Short mmCIF file of C-alpha atoms and ligand atoms in Angstrom, two decimals:
data_model
loop_
_atom_site.label_atom_id
_atom_site.label_comp_id
_atom_site.label_asym_id
_atom_site.label_seq_id
_atom_site.Cartn_x
_atom_site.Cartn_y
_atom_site.Cartn_z
CA MET Z 38 125.23 119.96 88.22
CA ASP Z 39 121.71 120.61 89.42
CA LYS Z 40 119.32 117.83 88.64
CA ARG Z 41 115.82 118.11 87.33
CA ILE Z 42 113.17 115.48 88.02
CA GLY Z 43 109.90 115.38 86.10
CA ILE Z 44 106.82 113.67 87.51
CA LEU Z 45 104.60 112.25 84.79
CA THR Z 46 100.93 111.96 85.69
CA TYR Z 47 97.43 112.33 84.31
CA ARG Z 48 95.73 115.73 84.28
CA GLY Z 49 92.16 116.05 83.02
CA ASP Z 50 89.42 118.67 83.26
CA LYS Z 51 89.38 118.31 87.03
CA GLY Z 52 93.13 118.72 87.39
CA PHE Z 53 95.62 116.19 88.72
CA GLY Z 54 94.45 112.87 90.15
CA ASP Z 55 96.35 113.02 93.44
CA PRO Z 56 97.18 116.71 93.95
CA ALA Z 57 98.03 116.52 97.67
CA TYR Z 58 100.76 113.96 97.07
CA LEU Z 59 102.15 115.74 93.99
CA ARG Z 60 102.27 119.00 95.88
CA ARG Z 61 104.24 117.40 98.68
CA LEU Z 62 106.57 115.74 96.20
CA VAL Z 63 107.53 119.05 94.59
CA GLU Z 64 107.95 120.68 98.00
CA GLU Z 65 110.18 117.88 99.27
CA GLY Z 66 112.22 118.19 96.08
CA MET Z 67 112.72 121.89 96.73
CA ALA Z 68 113.77 121.17 100.32
CA MET Z 69 116.33 118.70 98.94
CA GLY Z 70 117.63 121.34 96.53
CA VAL Z 71 116.33 119.52 93.46
CA GLU Z 72 114.09 120.94 90.77
CA VAL Z 73 110.93 118.85 90.60
CA TYR Z 74 107.93 119.60 88.42
CA VAL Z 75 104.78 117.74 87.46
CA PHE Z 76 103.68 117.29 83.86
CA SER Z 77 101.23 115.35 81.73
CA PRO Z 78 101.57 113.98 78.19
CA GLN Z 79 99.90 117.08 76.70
CA ASP Z 80 102.64 119.29 78.22
CA VAL Z 81 105.49 117.75 76.25
CA ASP Z 82 106.82 119.88 73.40
CA VAL Z 83 109.02 117.52 71.47
CA VAL Z 84 109.92 120.00 68.72
CA PHE Z 85 111.41 122.63 71.03
CA ARG Z 86 112.38 120.05 73.61
CA GLN Z 87 110.65 121.73 76.51
CA ILE Z 88 107.99 120.82 79.03
CA LYS Z 89 105.15 122.80 80.51
CA GLY Z 90 105.95 121.93 84.11
CA TYR Z 91 103.65 122.52 87.09
CA GLU Z 92 104.43 123.48 90.67
CA PRO Z 93 102.18 124.34 93.63
CA PHE Z 94 101.14 127.98 93.85
CA GLY Z 95 98.95 129.06 96.76
CA ALA Z 96 96.12 126.56 96.91
CA GLY Z 97 96.50 125.75 93.21
CA TRP Z 98 99.20 125.24 90.61
CA LYS Z 99 101.21 127.39 88.23
CA CYS Z 100 103.02 126.29 85.12
CA LYS Z 101 105.82 127.53 82.92
CA TRP Z 102 108.07 126.18 80.21
CA ARG Z 103 110.86 124.13 81.71
CA GLU Z 104 114.00 122.48 80.52
CA TRP Z 105 113.93 118.79 79.75
CA PRO Z 106 114.06 116.60 82.90
CA ASP Z 107 117.17 114.50 83.58
CA ILE Z 108 114.92 111.72 84.80
CA VAL Z 109 111.19 111.11 85.02
CA ILE Z 110 109.18 109.30 87.67
CA ASP Z 111 106.10 107.80 86.10
CA TYR Z 112 103.06 108.15 88.36
CA TYR Z 113 100.55 107.93 85.53
CA ARG Z 114 97.72 105.54 86.32
CA TYR Z 115 96.99 104.28 82.86
CA TYR Z 116 94.09 102.17 81.65
CA PRO Z 117 93.06 101.71 78.06
CA LEU Z 118 90.64 104.58 77.40
CA GLU Z 119 90.65 107.34 74.81
CA LYS Z 120 91.60 110.03 77.34
CA HIS Z 121 94.87 108.20 77.99
CA ARG Z 122 95.90 107.77 74.37
CA GLN Z 123 98.89 110.11 74.66
CA TYR Z 124 100.47 108.21 77.52
CA LEU Z 125 101.80 105.06 75.83
CA PRO Z 126 103.78 106.76 73.05
CA ILE Z 127 105.53 108.83 75.71
CA ARG Z 128 106.09 105.92 78.06
CA GLN Z 129 107.25 103.51 75.38
CA GLY Z 130 109.40 105.93 73.39
CA SER Z 131 112.93 107.01 74.22
CA LEU Z 132 112.14 110.64 75.02
CA PHE Z 133 112.86 110.26 78.72
CA ARG Z 134 115.02 108.40 81.17
CA PHE Z 135 112.51 106.76 83.55
CA ALA Z 136 113.28 105.92 87.17
CA ASN Z 137 110.62 103.19 87.30
CA ASN Z 138 110.07 100.45 84.78
CA ARG Z 139 106.63 99.48 83.56
CA PHE Z 140 104.71 96.77 85.31
CA ALA Z 141 101.98 94.35 84.20
CA ASN Z 142 98.35 94.04 85.21
CA LYS Z 143 97.59 92.22 88.45
CA PHE Z 144 96.45 89.00 86.88
CA LEU Z 145 99.67 88.62 84.88
CA VAL Z 146 101.75 89.51 87.92
CA HIS Z 147 99.96 86.84 89.90
CA GLN Z 148 100.60 84.28 87.16
CA LEU Z 149 104.30 85.08 87.14
CA LEU Z 150 104.61 84.85 90.91
CA GLU Z 151 102.67 81.59 91.04
CA GLN Z 152 105.56 79.98 89.22
CA GLU Z 153 107.98 80.82 92.01
CA PRO Z 154 108.01 77.89 94.45
CA GLU Z 155 108.95 80.13 97.39
CA LEU Z 156 106.05 82.51 96.76
CA ASN Z 157 103.31 80.10 95.87
CA GLN Z 158 102.27 79.58 99.49
CA TRP Z 159 101.34 83.27 99.89
CA LEU Z 160 99.11 83.47 96.82
CA PRO Z 161 95.34 82.88 96.82
CA GLU Z 162 94.16 80.69 93.95
CA THR Z 163 93.42 82.90 90.93
CA VAL Z 164 91.91 82.05 87.53
CA PRO Z 165 90.43 84.03 84.61
CA PHE Z 166 86.67 84.49 84.81
CA SER Z 167 84.70 81.99 82.74
CA LYS Z 168 81.51 80.08 83.38
CA ARG Z 169 83.48 76.92 83.81
CA ASN Z 170 86.03 78.37 86.21
CA LEU Z 171 83.22 79.92 88.23
CA GLY Z 172 81.47 76.56 88.60
CA ASP Z 173 84.73 74.96 89.62
CA MET Z 174 85.80 77.68 92.08
CA VAL Z 175 82.46 77.97 93.91
CA LYS Z 176 82.69 74.28 94.71
CA ARG Z 177 86.08 74.62 96.32
CA HIS Z 178 85.86 77.98 98.11
CA PRO Z 179 83.06 79.33 100.32
CA ARG Z 180 83.83 82.84 99.07
CA LEU Z 181 85.29 84.25 95.90
CA TYR Z 182 86.39 87.65 94.66
CA LEU Z 183 85.80 88.85 91.13
CA LYS Z 184 88.18 91.63 90.10
CA PRO Z 185 89.08 93.64 86.99
CA THR Z 186 92.70 93.36 85.86
CA ASN Z 187 93.27 97.14 85.91
CA GLY Z 188 91.21 98.09 88.94
CA THR Z 189 92.23 100.46 91.71
CA GLY Z 190 90.57 101.72 94.87
CA GLY Z 191 88.37 98.64 95.14
CA ARG Z 192 86.26 99.60 92.13
CA SER Z 193 84.21 96.98 90.24
CA ILE Z 194 85.10 94.23 92.73
CA LEU Z 195 82.42 91.69 93.68
CA ARG Z 196 82.52 89.32 96.61
CA ILE Z 197 80.58 86.10 96.08
CA GLU Z 198 79.64 84.11 99.18
CA ARG Z 199 78.08 80.69 99.01
CA LYS Z 200 75.33 80.15 101.61
CA GLY Z 201 73.84 76.69 101.08
CA GLU Z 202 72.42 76.71 97.57
CA ARG Z 203 72.36 80.49 97.36
CA PHE Z 204 74.96 83.13 96.58
CA LEU Z 205 75.37 86.51 98.25
CA LEU Z 206 76.91 89.24 96.14
CA CYS Z 207 78.50 92.32 97.64
CA GLY Z 208 80.50 94.92 95.76
CA ARG Z 209 80.98 98.45 94.55
CA THR Z 210 80.55 99.70 90.97
CA LYS Z 211 83.07 101.96 89.25
CA LYS Z 212 80.73 104.87 90.07
CA GLN Z 213 80.90 103.91 93.77
CA GLY Z 214 77.37 102.47 93.82
CA GLN Z 215 76.84 99.73 96.42
CA LYS Z 216 75.78 96.36 95.00
CA ASN Z 217 74.10 93.73 97.21
CA GLU Z 218 72.11 90.85 95.83
CA ILE Z 219 71.11 87.27 96.55
CA LEU Z 220 71.01 84.76 93.71
CA SER Z 221 69.35 81.42 94.04
CA ASN Z 222 71.43 79.24 91.73
CA ILE Z 223 74.69 79.02 89.82
CA THR Z 224 73.09 79.79 86.44
CA SER Z 225 71.72 83.13 87.58
CA LEU Z 226 75.00 83.85 89.38
CA SER Z 227 76.95 83.22 86.23
CA GLN Z 228 74.61 85.45 84.18
CA ARG Z 229 74.80 88.25 86.74
CA ILE Z 230 78.58 88.16 86.79
CA LYS Z 231 78.81 88.23 83.03
CA GLN Z 232 76.56 91.29 83.04
CA TRP Z 233 78.72 92.88 85.75
CA THR Z 234 81.94 92.37 83.77
CA GLU Z 235 80.38 93.89 80.68
CA ARG Z 236 79.08 96.95 82.52
CA GLU Z 237 82.12 97.50 84.65
CA LYS Z 238 85.01 96.81 82.31
CA ARG Z 239 87.21 99.67 81.24
CA GLY Z 240 88.40 99.35 77.67
CA ASP Z 241 89.16 95.74 76.90
CA GLU Z 242 90.25 94.70 80.39
CA MET Z 243 89.34 91.23 81.64
CA PHE Z 244 88.07 89.97 84.98
CA PHE Z 245 89.46 87.19 87.13
CA LEU Z 246 88.24 85.09 90.04
CA GLN Z 247 90.19 84.70 93.23
CA GLN Z 248 89.86 82.51 96.27
CA GLY Z 249 88.22 84.75 98.87
CA LEU Z 250 90.09 85.11 102.16
CA ASP Z 251 88.43 85.52 105.51
CA LEU Z 252 89.73 88.97 106.41
CA ASN Z 253 87.03 89.81 108.96
CA LEU Z 254 89.52 90.55 111.72
CA LEU Z 255 86.81 92.83 113.10
CA ASP Z 256 83.11 91.90 113.01
CA ASP Z 257 81.58 92.47 109.57
CA ARG Z 258 84.60 94.39 108.33
CA THR Z 259 87.28 93.59 105.79
CA VAL Z 260 90.70 94.36 107.25
CA ASP Z 261 94.02 94.10 105.46
CA ALA Z 262 97.56 95.44 105.59
CA ARG Z 263 99.37 97.91 103.35
CA LEU Z 264 103.13 97.65 103.31
CA LEU Z 265 105.28 100.13 101.41
CA VAL Z 266 108.63 98.90 100.05
CA GLN Z 267 110.89 101.43 98.34
CA LYS Z 268 114.37 101.79 96.94
CA ASP Z 269 116.45 104.26 98.93
CA GLY Z 270 119.14 106.75 97.89
CA GLN Z 271 121.66 103.91 97.55
CA GLY Z 272 119.36 101.83 95.36
CA LYS Z 273 118.62 99.33 98.14
CA TRP Z 274 115.14 97.98 98.88
CA ARG Z 275 113.83 99.25 102.22
CA LEU Z 276 110.63 98.71 104.17
CA THR Z 277 109.21 102.18 104.65
CA GLY Z 278 106.21 101.21 106.74
CA MET Z 279 103.09 99.19 107.28
CA GLY Z 280 99.56 100.01 108.35
CA MET Z 281 96.18 98.29 108.60
CA ARG Z 282 93.14 99.34 106.60
CA VAL Z 283 89.67 98.71 107.98
CA GLY Z 284 86.78 98.79 105.53
CA PRO Z 285 83.31 100.16 106.34
CA VAL Z 286 80.78 97.72 107.88
CA ASN Z 287 79.75 95.04 105.36
CA SER Z 288 82.05 96.34 102.64
CA SER Z 289 83.91 93.72 100.61
CA THR Z 290 87.02 95.93 100.39
CA SER Z 291 89.20 97.88 102.80
CA ASN Z 292 90.54 100.57 100.45
CA LEU Z 293 90.94 104.03 101.96
CA HIS Z 294 89.38 105.47 98.78
CA GLY Z 295 86.35 103.26 99.35
CA GLY Z 296 85.75 104.63 102.86
CA GLY Z 297 88.33 102.57 104.79
CA THR Z 298 90.21 103.88 107.82
CA ALA Z 299 93.84 103.38 108.85
CA LEU Z 300 95.12 101.78 112.06
CA PRO Z 301 98.70 101.11 113.25
CA ALA Z 302 99.78 97.56 112.35
CA GLY Z 303 101.68 96.55 115.49
CA ARG Z 304 98.99 97.60 117.92
CA PHE Z 305 96.11 96.23 115.88
CA LEU Z 306 97.70 92.84 115.25
CA SER Z 307 98.86 92.32 118.82
CA ASN Z 308 95.37 93.12 120.11
CA ARG Z 309 93.94 90.60 117.69
CA PHE Z 310 96.54 87.82 117.79
CA GLY Z 311 98.68 88.47 120.86
CA LEU Z 312 102.19 89.90 120.83
CA ASP Z 313 104.12 86.81 119.70
CA LEU Z 314 101.95 85.90 116.75
CA ALA Z 315 101.67 89.57 115.76
CA GLU Z 316 105.46 89.83 115.63
CA LEU Z 317 105.66 86.71 113.53
CA ILE Z 318 102.99 87.99 111.14
CA ILE Z 319 104.77 91.31 110.68
CA TYR Z 320 108.08 89.54 110.15
CA GLN Z 321 106.52 87.29 107.50
CA CYS Z 322 104.95 90.27 105.73
CA GLU Z 323 108.31 92.00 105.56
CA GLU Z 324 110.21 88.93 104.42
CA LEU Z 325 107.72 88.05 101.76
CA ALA Z 326 107.69 91.61 100.42
CA LEU Z 327 111.50 91.70 100.13
CA LEU Z 328 111.58 88.29 98.47
CA THR Z 329 108.80 89.24 96.08
CA VAL Z 330 110.40 92.49 94.91
CA GLU Z 331 113.55 90.58 94.09
CA LYS Z 332 111.57 88.15 91.93
CA LEU Z 333 109.60 90.96 90.33
CA GLU Z 334 112.80 92.71 89.25
CA GLU Z 335 113.93 89.53 87.53
CA HIS Z 336 110.88 89.86 85.30
CA PHE Z 337 110.42 93.61 84.96
CA GLY Z 338 113.87 95.11 85.41
CA GLN Z 339 114.71 97.74 88.01
CA MET Z 340 111.67 98.93 89.91
CA MET Z 341 111.35 101.82 92.34
CA GLU Z 342 108.66 101.04 94.88
CA PHE Z 343 105.68 98.82 95.57
CA GLY Z 344 102.68 99.00 97.84
CA PHE Z 345 101.73 95.50 98.95
CA ASP Z 346 98.13 94.77 99.88
CA LEU Z 347 98.50 91.84 102.25
CA GLY Z 348 95.70 89.76 103.64
CA ILE Z 349 96.04 88.41 107.16
CA ASP Z 350 93.23 85.92 107.61
CA THR Z 351 91.43 85.10 110.84
CA GLU Z 352 93.90 82.26 111.44
CA GLY Z 353 96.82 84.67 111.20
CA ARG Z 354 97.96 83.39 107.82
CA VAL Z 355 99.50 85.94 105.45
CA TRP Z 356 98.49 86.31 101.78
CA ILE Z 357 99.49 88.53 98.87
CA ILE Z 358 96.36 90.25 97.56
CA GLU Z 359 97.82 92.87 95.24
CA ILE Z 360 101.11 94.54 94.42
CA ASN Z 361 100.78 98.19 93.40
CA PRO Z 362 103.60 99.74 91.35
CA LYS Z 363 102.31 103.31 91.83
CA PRO Z 364 101.02 103.12 95.38
CA GLY Z 365 99.33 105.76 97.48
CA ARG Z 366 101.16 106.52 100.72
CA ASP Z 367 98.44 108.48 102.43
CA ILE Z 368 98.07 105.75 105.03
CA PHE Z 369 101.09 107.10 106.93
CA ARG Z 370 99.69 110.62 106.96
CA LYS Z 371 96.35 109.26 108.16
CA LEU Z 372 98.15 107.37 110.92
CA GLY Z 373 99.88 110.59 111.99
CA GLN Z 374 103.28 109.02 111.14
CA LEU Z 375 104.50 112.22 109.58
CA GLU Z 376 108.20 111.40 109.43
CA ARG Z 377 107.42 108.13 107.75
CA TYR Z 378 105.15 109.92 105.33
CA GLN Z 379 107.96 112.33 104.51
CA GLN Z 380 110.32 109.43 103.96
CA ALA Z 381 107.74 107.73 101.75
CA VAL Z 382 107.56 110.87 99.61
CA ARG Z 383 111.30 111.52 99.51
CA ARG Z 384 112.59 108.06 98.74
CA PRO Z 385 111.57 108.01 95.06
CA LEU Z 386 113.32 111.36 94.58
CA GLU Z 387 116.44 110.08 96.35
CA TYR Z 388 116.40 106.95 94.25
CA ALA Z 389 116.00 108.95 91.03
CA LEU Z 390 119.06 111.01 92.01
CA HIS Z 391 120.94 107.82 92.75
CA LEU Z 392 120.19 106.55 89.23
CA LEU Z 393 121.51 109.79 87.75
CA GLU Z 394 124.68 109.49 89.79
CA GLN Z 395 125.15 105.95 88.52
CA ASP Z 396 124.65 107.14 84.93
CA SER Z 397 127.40 109.71 85.37
CA VAL Z 398 129.78 107.12 86.80
CA VAL Z 399 129.14 104.85 83.82
CA SER Z 400 129.68 107.62 81.28
CA GLN Z 401 132.94 108.89 82.82
N1 LIG L 624 90.89 87.37 97.49
C1 LIG L 624 90.43 88.25 98.38
N2 LIG L 624 89.94 87.86 99.57
C2 LIG L 624 89.49 88.76 100.50
N3 LIG L 624 89.50 90.09 100.31
C3 LIG L 624 89.97 90.57 99.13
C4 LIG L 624 90.46 89.68 98.11
N4 LIG L 624 90.86 90.41 97.07
C5 LIG L 624 90.62 91.71 97.40
N5 LIG L 624 90.10 91.80 98.64
C6 LIG L 624 89.73 93.05 99.34
O1 LIG L 624 89.46 94.03 98.36
C7 LIG L 624 90.45 95.07 98.39
C8 LIG L 624 90.75 95.55 97.00
O2 LIG L 624 91.31 94.51 96.21
P1 LIG L 624 92.61 94.74 95.33
O3 LIG L 624 92.91 93.47 94.63
O4 LIG L 624 93.68 95.34 96.17
O5 LIG L 624 92.10 95.77 94.22
P2 LIG L 624 92.30 97.36 94.07
O6 LIG L 624 93.32 97.50 93.01
O7 LIG L 624 90.99 97.87 93.64
O8 LIG L 624 92.81 97.90 95.38
C9 LIG L 624 91.63 94.44 99.11
O9 LIG L 624 92.45 95.43 99.70
C10 LIG L 624 90.93 93.56 100.13
O10 LIG L 624 90.44 94.33 101.22
MG1 LIG L 625 94.49 97.24 96.35
#
């Protein structure tokens, strides 16, 4: 029987959030002989059990009523705002079979992983933001990061650097405005951060403080690694690829959406650390990602893919910065690794088909 895969994502007045990727996903589906269409919560007609499904058409999209999908991949980037109110009822109800389980916000994920003795060593110290925690953390770490629990693309992140008695702030607002400031004491720092959290928060999200890592592998630039781990067509975890991201000069983040550029991991790390240490670093990144996904599935059930943001500090030590359940994979396209990019796009589809096959075995 022919299978039908629905891709659930947000579509607002300006269209889909990540149209280039969605376009490629539908095209790869077609090439695999599978029907794939994209839809948003407002396209679901529960009464007649049909979906207004989208597919690429010329430079844009066309839509038509489609049959119900056998399985749905959830690529919706939800955060608690009015425009997303239709998402949760769809995600939490039993309307669809989902290929990927839901995940938690990054602070909760960090708290869960901290309890795993094998993973603890990779995790920077992380605490909720409060005046007291700030006072405590600035004493112990020369730099700190303040981050919102539901952030993406480096938005609303502040780096706090202690220079003698003073504090240097560097960050980017949710509207991409650059923020640089010097504060002369801890009281004004604390007030400024409180103000920042109130202005920058989306819905009722909270902010947390994290030990800041020295990721300046190039002068005045934040550099980190993105590693993509995905389930394959047999349901096994596989390392799809890894690349480095280099932030703009003096930026506190490396995100490609915040102006970062991509570089190949092997070449970059061996230039910086020499071949032997570079190999060891890459090996550690891969091992820790595979170990982490195993632990994550114990908490969240079967997952489909993760993009790991990994810090490699100037000493060559590896850290887990963030684990993204709905990761971008553009880094491979930007690196010109086109086969890898194709694999990164296809694997979720192959895994979704694998789940359907398993369902049919169970029901026979
Ligand atoms: N603790 C930290 N130390 C040093 N750099 C950090 C730290 N946390 C985040 N960064 C930098 O900021 C970027 C964005 O942070 P991240 O937690 O991944 O949030 P987002 O969801 O916005 O991508 C990271 O990729 C890294 O370059
Ligand atoms: Mg990130």
